């Protein structure tokens, strides 16, 4: 069974071990050794199962790799094509439990920026869905999604889904192409309170425009805690041997 013992600040012990190792190997070259399970058990005074659980997540993320008979090392970047994913799927891929709290869900008139991004006329109806997103019970981001209401009749009346992308997929509208932009910034007082960080903490602002065919179905603006989220971007031609 999972050791669900908390530290004094309320964090699960395997999360503390995991983030320690993540920070320790950040920027290290592929093939660099990671701390052994024995070292981590001694350092944190936890069960070996707790350490293994922490390392399992980093292996599933592709940050570490285990080589039988040798140990655990910083992994080489994976070169696989992946489906465009939303937050829930991304957290699941990283071995984390995703949770969402709806802060706002309503029909609005599109402002100039949202209208332009969704290829609508200013004042057209859009669905605005704001959520506080958590991973392993820790606040990670605030996401504002804007959806073209014409493409999603009855969306608000059907009850808000767990995963936006799964809901879009069920309607044949899952994005097959996205345009993303990422910038560094500092949290506003309201954002800091919701993300449970100090005012002025560094955040990552992620904007996305999701399309299927020639239809723009989603525009989102997310604010991530920079101390809890690393964004991976794969570039290049994977056709090489």
CSV table of C-alpha atoms in Angstrom, one decimal:
chain,number,residue,atom,x,y,z
A,1,UNK,CA,0.0,0.0,0.0
A,2,UNK,CA,1.1,3.6,-0.6
A,3,UNK,CA,2.7,5.3,2.4
A,4,UNK,CA,0.3,8.3,2.8
A,5,UNK,CA,2.3,9.9,5.6
A,6,UNK,CA,2.4,13.7,5.6
A,7,UNK,CA,5.3,15.9,6.3
A,8,UNK,CA,4.8,18.8,8.8
A,9,UNK,CA,3.7,21.1,5.9
A,10,UNK,CA,1.0,18.7,4.8
A,11,UNK,CA,2.7,17.3,1.7
A,12,UNK,CA,2.8,13.5,0.9
A,13,UNK,CA,6.3,12.2,1.5
A,14,UNK,CA,6.7,10.6,-1.9
A,15,UNK,CA,5.9,14.1,-3.4
A,16,UNK,CA,8.7,15.6,-1.4
A,17,UNK,CA,11.1,12.9,-2.5
A,18,UNK,CA,10.0,13.2,-6.1
A,19,UNK,CA,10.4,17.0,-6.3
A,20,UNK,CA,13.8,16.8,-4.6
A,21,UNK,CA,15.1,14.4,-7.2
A,22,UNK,CA,13.5,16.5,-10.0
A,23,UNK,CA,15.3,19.6,-8.8
A,24,UNK,CA,18.5,17.7,-8.3
A,25,UNK,CA,18.8,16.3,-11.8
A,26,UNK,CA,17.4,19.4,-13.6
A,27,UNK,CA,19.8,20.4,-16.4
A,28,UNK,CA,22.0,17.3,-16.0
A,29,UNK,CA,23.1,15.6,-19.2
A,30,UNK,CA,21.4,12.3,-20.3
A,31,UNK,CA,23.1,9.4,-18.7
A,32,UNK,CA,24.0,11.3,-15.5
A,33,UNK,CA,23.3,9.1,-12.4
A,34,UNK,CA,20.3,9.8,-10.2
A,35,UNK,CA,20.4,9.3,-6.4
A,36,UNK,CA,20.0,5.6,-5.5
A,37,UNK,CA,17.0,4.4,-3.6
A,38,UNK,CA,19.2,3.6,-0.6
A,39,UNK,CA,20.5,7.2,-0.6
A,40,UNK,CA,17.0,8.6,-0.7
A,41,UNK,CA,15.7,6.3,2.1
A,42,UNK,CA,18.6,7.4,4.3
A,43,UNK,CA,18.2,11.1,3.5
A,44,UNK,CA,14.4,11.3,4.0
A,45,UNK,CA,13.9,8.5,6.6
A,46,UNK,CA,11.0,7.0,4.5
A,47,UNK,CA,10.2,3.5,3.4
A,48,UNK,CA,11.8,2.1,0.2
A,49,UNK,CA,8.3,1.8,-1.3
A,50,UNK,CA,7.8,5.6,-0.9
A,51,UNK,CA,11.1,6.3,-2.7
A,52,UNK,CA,10.3,3.8,-5.5
A,53,UNK,CA,6.9,5.5,-5.9
A,54,UNK,CA,8.5,8.9,-6.3
A,55,UNK,CA,11.1,7.6,-8.9
A,56,UNK,CA,8.3,5.7,-10.8
A,57,UNK,CA,6.6,9.0,-11.5
A,58,UNK,CA,9.8,10.5,-12.9
A,59,UNK,CA,10.5,7.4,-15.0
A,60,UNK,CA,6.9,7.6,-16.4
A,61,UNK,CA,7.5,11.3,-17.2
A,62,UNK,CA,10.6,10.4,-19.2
A,63,UNK,CA,12.9,12.3,-16.9
A,64,UNK,CA,14.6,9.2,-15.5
A,65,UNK,CA,15.3,5.8,-16.9
A,66,UNK,CA,16.2,2.5,-15.1
A,67,UNK,CA,19.0,0.3,-16.4
A,68,UNK,CA,18.9,-3.1,-14.9
A,69,UNK,CA,22.0,-4.0,-13.0
A,70,UNK,CA,23.3,-0.4,-13.1
A,71,UNK,CA,20.8,2.0,-11.5
A,72,UNK,CA,18.7,5.0,-12.4
A,73,UNK,CA,19.9,7.7,-14.7
A,74,UNK,CA,18.8,11.0,-16.4
A,75,UNK,CA,16.9,9.8,-19.5
A,76,UNK,CA,17.5,10.8,-23.1
A,77,UNK,CA,14.6,12.8,-24.5
A,78,UNK,CA,11.9,10.6,-25.9
A,79,UNK,CA,11.2,10.9,-29.6
A,80,UNK,CA,7.6,9.9,-29.9
A,81,UNK,CA,4.7,11.5,-31.5
A,82,UNK,CA,2.1,12.3,-28.9
A,83,UNK,CA,-1.6,13.3,-29.2
A,84,UNK,CA,-2.4,16.9,-28.3
A,85,UNK,CA,-3.4,16.6,-24.7
A,86,UNK,CA,-5.3,18.7,-22.1
A,87,UNK,CA,-4.4,19.1,-18.5
A,88,UNK,CA,-6.2,16.0,-17.2
A,89,UNK,CA,-4.4,13.8,-19.7
A,90,UNK,CA,-1.1,15.5,-19.2
A,91,UNK,CA,-1.2,15.0,-15.4
A,92,UNK,CA,-2.2,11.3,-15.8
A,93,UNK,CA,0.8,10.8,-18.2
A,94,UNK,CA,3.0,12.2,-15.5
A,95,UNK,CA,1.6,9.8,-12.9
A,96,UNK,CA,-0.3,12.6,-11.0
A,97,UNK,CA,-3.9,12.8,-9.9
A,98,UNK,CA,-5.6,15.7,-11.6
A,99,UNK,CA,-8.4,17.6,-9.9
A,100,UNK,CA,-10.4,20.6,-11.0
A,101,UNK,CA,-12.5,23.2,-9.3
A,102,UNK,CA,-14.9,25.2,-11.5
A,103,UNK,CA,-14.6,28.9,-10.5
A,104,UNK,CA,-16.9,30.2,-13.3
A,105,UNK,CA,-18.9,28.6,-16.1
A,106,UNK,CA,-21.2,30.9,-18.1
A,107,UNK,CA,-22.3,32.3,-21.5
A,108,UNK,CA,-20.6,35.6,-22.3
A,109,UNK,CA,-20.2,38.0,-25.2
A,110,UNK,CA,-16.9,37.7,-26.9
A,111,UNK,CA,-14.5,40.6,-26.3
A,112,UNK,CA,-12.2,41.7,-29.1
A,113,UNK,CA,-9.3,39.5,-28.3
A,114,UNK,CA,-11.3,36.3,-27.8
A,115,UNK,CA,-13.5,37.0,-30.8
A,116,UNK,CA,-10.4,37.5,-33.0
A,117,UNK,CA,-8.8,34.3,-31.7
A,118,UNK,CA,-12.0,32.2,-32.2
A,119,UNK,CA,-12.7,33.8,-35.6
A,120,UNK,CA,-15.9,35.3,-34.4
A,121,UNK,CA,-17.5,38.7,-34.4
A,122,UNK,CA,-17.1,40.8,-31.3
A,123,UNK,CA,-20.2,40.3,-29.1
A,124,UNK,CA,-20.9,36.7,-30.4
A,125,UNK,CA,-21.8,34.2,-27.7
A,126,UNK,CA,-18.9,32.2,-26.2
A,127,UNK,CA,-18.7,29.8,-23.3
A,128,UNK,CA,-16.2,30.9,-20.6
A,129,UNK,CA,-15.0,28.2,-18.2
A,130,UNK,CA,-12.5,29.0,-15.5
A,131,UNK,CA,-11.0,26.3,-13.3
A,132,UNK,CA,-8.4,25.9,-10.6
A,133,UNK,CA,-6.4,22.9,-11.5
A,134,UNK,CA,-4.6,20.7,-9.0
A,135,UNK,CA,-2.2,17.8,-9.2
A,136,UNK,CA,-1.8,15.4,-6.2
A,137,UNK,CA,-3.9,18.0,-4.2
A,138,UNK,CA,-1.4,20.8,-4.9
A,139,UNK,CA,-2.6,23.9,-6.8
A,140,UNK,CA,-0.9,24.0,-10.2
A,141,UNK,CA,-2.7,26.4,-12.5
A,142,UNK,CA,-5.7,28.6,-13.2
A,143,UNK,CA,-7.2,28.0,-16.6
A,144,UNK,CA,-9.7,30.2,-18.5
A,145,UNK,CA,-11.1,28.4,-21.6
A,146,UNK,CA,-13.3,30.1,-24.2
A,147,UNK,CA,-15.3,28.0,-26.5
A,148,UNK,CA,-17.4,28.7,-29.6
A,149,UNK,CA,-21.0,28.2,-28.3
A,150,UNK,CA,-22.3,27.6,-31.9
A,151,UNK,CA,-20.2,24.5,-32.1
A,152,UNK,CA,-21.2,23.3,-28.6
A,153,UNK,CA,-25.0,23.6,-28.2
A,154,UNK,CA,-26.2,22.6,-24.7
A,155,UNK,CA,-22.6,22.3,-23.3
A,156,UNK,CA,-23.4,24.3,-20.1
A,157,UNK,CA,-26.6,22.4,-19.6
A,158,UNK,CA,-25.0,18.9,-19.8
A,159,UNK,CA,-22.9,19.4,-16.6
A,160,UNK,CA,-19.3,20.3,-16.7
A,161,UNK,CA,-17.1,17.4,-17.8
A,162,UNK,CA,-14.0,16.2,-16.0
A,163,UNK,CA,-11.9,16.6,-19.2
A,164,UNK,CA,-12.6,19.3,-21.8
A,165,UNK,CA,-10.7,17.4,-24.5
A,166,UNK,CA,-12.6,14.2,-23.9
A,167,UNK,CA,-15.8,16.2,-24.1
A,168,UNK,CA,-14.7,17.8,-27.3
A,169,UNK,CA,-13.6,14.4,-28.7
A,170,UNK,CA,-17.1,13.0,-28.0
A,171,UNK,CA,-18.5,15.7,-30.3
A,172,UNK,CA,-15.8,15.1,-33.0
A,173,UNK,CA,-14.2,18.4,-32.1
A,174,UNK,CA,-11.0,17.4,-30.3
A,175,UNK,CA,-8.2,19.8,-31.5
A,176,UNK,CA,-5.8,18.3,-34.0
A,177,UNK,CA,-3.7,21.4,-34.3
A,178,UNK,CA,-2.8,24.0,-31.7
A,179,UNK,CA,-0.9,27.2,-31.5
A,180,UNK,CA,0.8,27.7,-28.1
A,181,UNK,CA,2.6,30.7,-26.6
A,182,UNK,CA,4.5,30.7,-23.3
A,183,UNK,CA,5.8,33.6,-21.3
A,184,UNK,CA,7.2,34.2,-17.8
A,185,UNK,CA,5.5,36.6,-15.5
A,186,UNK,CA,4.7,37.3,-11.9
A,187,UNK,CA,1.5,36.4,-10.2
A,188,UNK,CA,-1.2,39.0,-9.5
A,189,UNK,CA,-2.5,39.2,-5.9
A,190,UNK,CA,-5.6,37.2,-6.9
A,191,UNK,CA,-3.6,34.6,-8.8
A,192,UNK,CA,-1.2,34.2,-5.9
A,193,UNK,CA,-4.0,33.6,-3.5
A,194,UNK,CA,-5.7,31.0,-5.7
A,195,UNK,CA,-2.4,29.2,-6.5
A,196,UNK,CA,-1.3,29.4,-2.9
A,197,UNK,CA,2.0,31.1,-3.5
A,198,UNK,CA,3.5,34.4,-2.3
A,199,UNK,CA,2.6,37.6,-4.1
A,200,UNK,CA,5.0,38.3,-7.0
A,201,UNK,CA,5.9,34.6,-7.4
A,202,UNK,CA,7.1,33.6,-10.8
A,203,UNK,CA,4.4,32.0,-13.0
A,204,UNK,CA,4.2,30.7,-16.6
A,205,UNK,CA,1.5,32.1,-18.8
A,206,UNK,CA,0.4,29.6,-21.5
A,207,UNK,CA,-2.0,30.6,-24.3
A,208,UNK,CA,-3.5,28.1,-26.6
A,209,UNK,CA,-5.6,28.2,-29.8
A,210,UNK,CA,-7.0,24.8,-30.6
A,211,UNK,CA,-8.3,23.9,-34.1
A,212,UNK,CA,-9.9,20.9,-35.8
A,213,UNK,CA,-9.8,21.3,-39.6
A,214,UNK,CA,-10.5,25.0,-40.2
A,215,UNK,CA,-12.6,25.4,-37.1
A,216,UNK,CA,-11.2,27.1,-34.0
A,217,UNK,CA,-12.9,25.3,-31.1
A,218,UNK,CA,-10.9,26.5,-28.1
A,219,UNK,CA,-8.9,29.4,-26.8
A,220,UNK,CA,-7.4,29.1,-23.4
A,221,UNK,CA,-5.2,31.2,-21.1
A,222,UNK,CA,-3.6,29.4,-18.2
A,223,UNK,CA,-1.4,30.6,-15.4
A,224,UNK,CA,1.0,27.9,-14.0
A,225,UNK,CA,3.0,27.8,-10.8
A,226,UNK,CA,6.6,27.8,-12.1
A,227,UNK,CA,7.8,25.8,-9.0
A,228,UNK,CA,5.3,23.0,-9.7
A,229,UNK,CA,5.1,22.6,-13.4
A,230,UNK,CA,7.7,22.0,-16.1
A,231,UNK,CA,6.6,22.3,-19.7
A,232,UNK,CA,8.1,20.0,-22.3
A,233,UNK,CA,8.1,20.9,-26.0
A,234,UNK,CA,9.2,18.4,-28.7
A,235,UNK,CA,10.6,19.8,-31.9
A,236,UNK,CA,12.2,18.3,-35.0
A,237,UNK,CA,11.7,15.5,-37.5
A,238,UNK,CA,11.2,12.1,-35.9
A,239,UNK,CA,11.8,10.3,-39.1
A,240,UNK,CA,15.6,10.0,-38.6
A,241,UNK,CA,16.8,6.6,-37.4
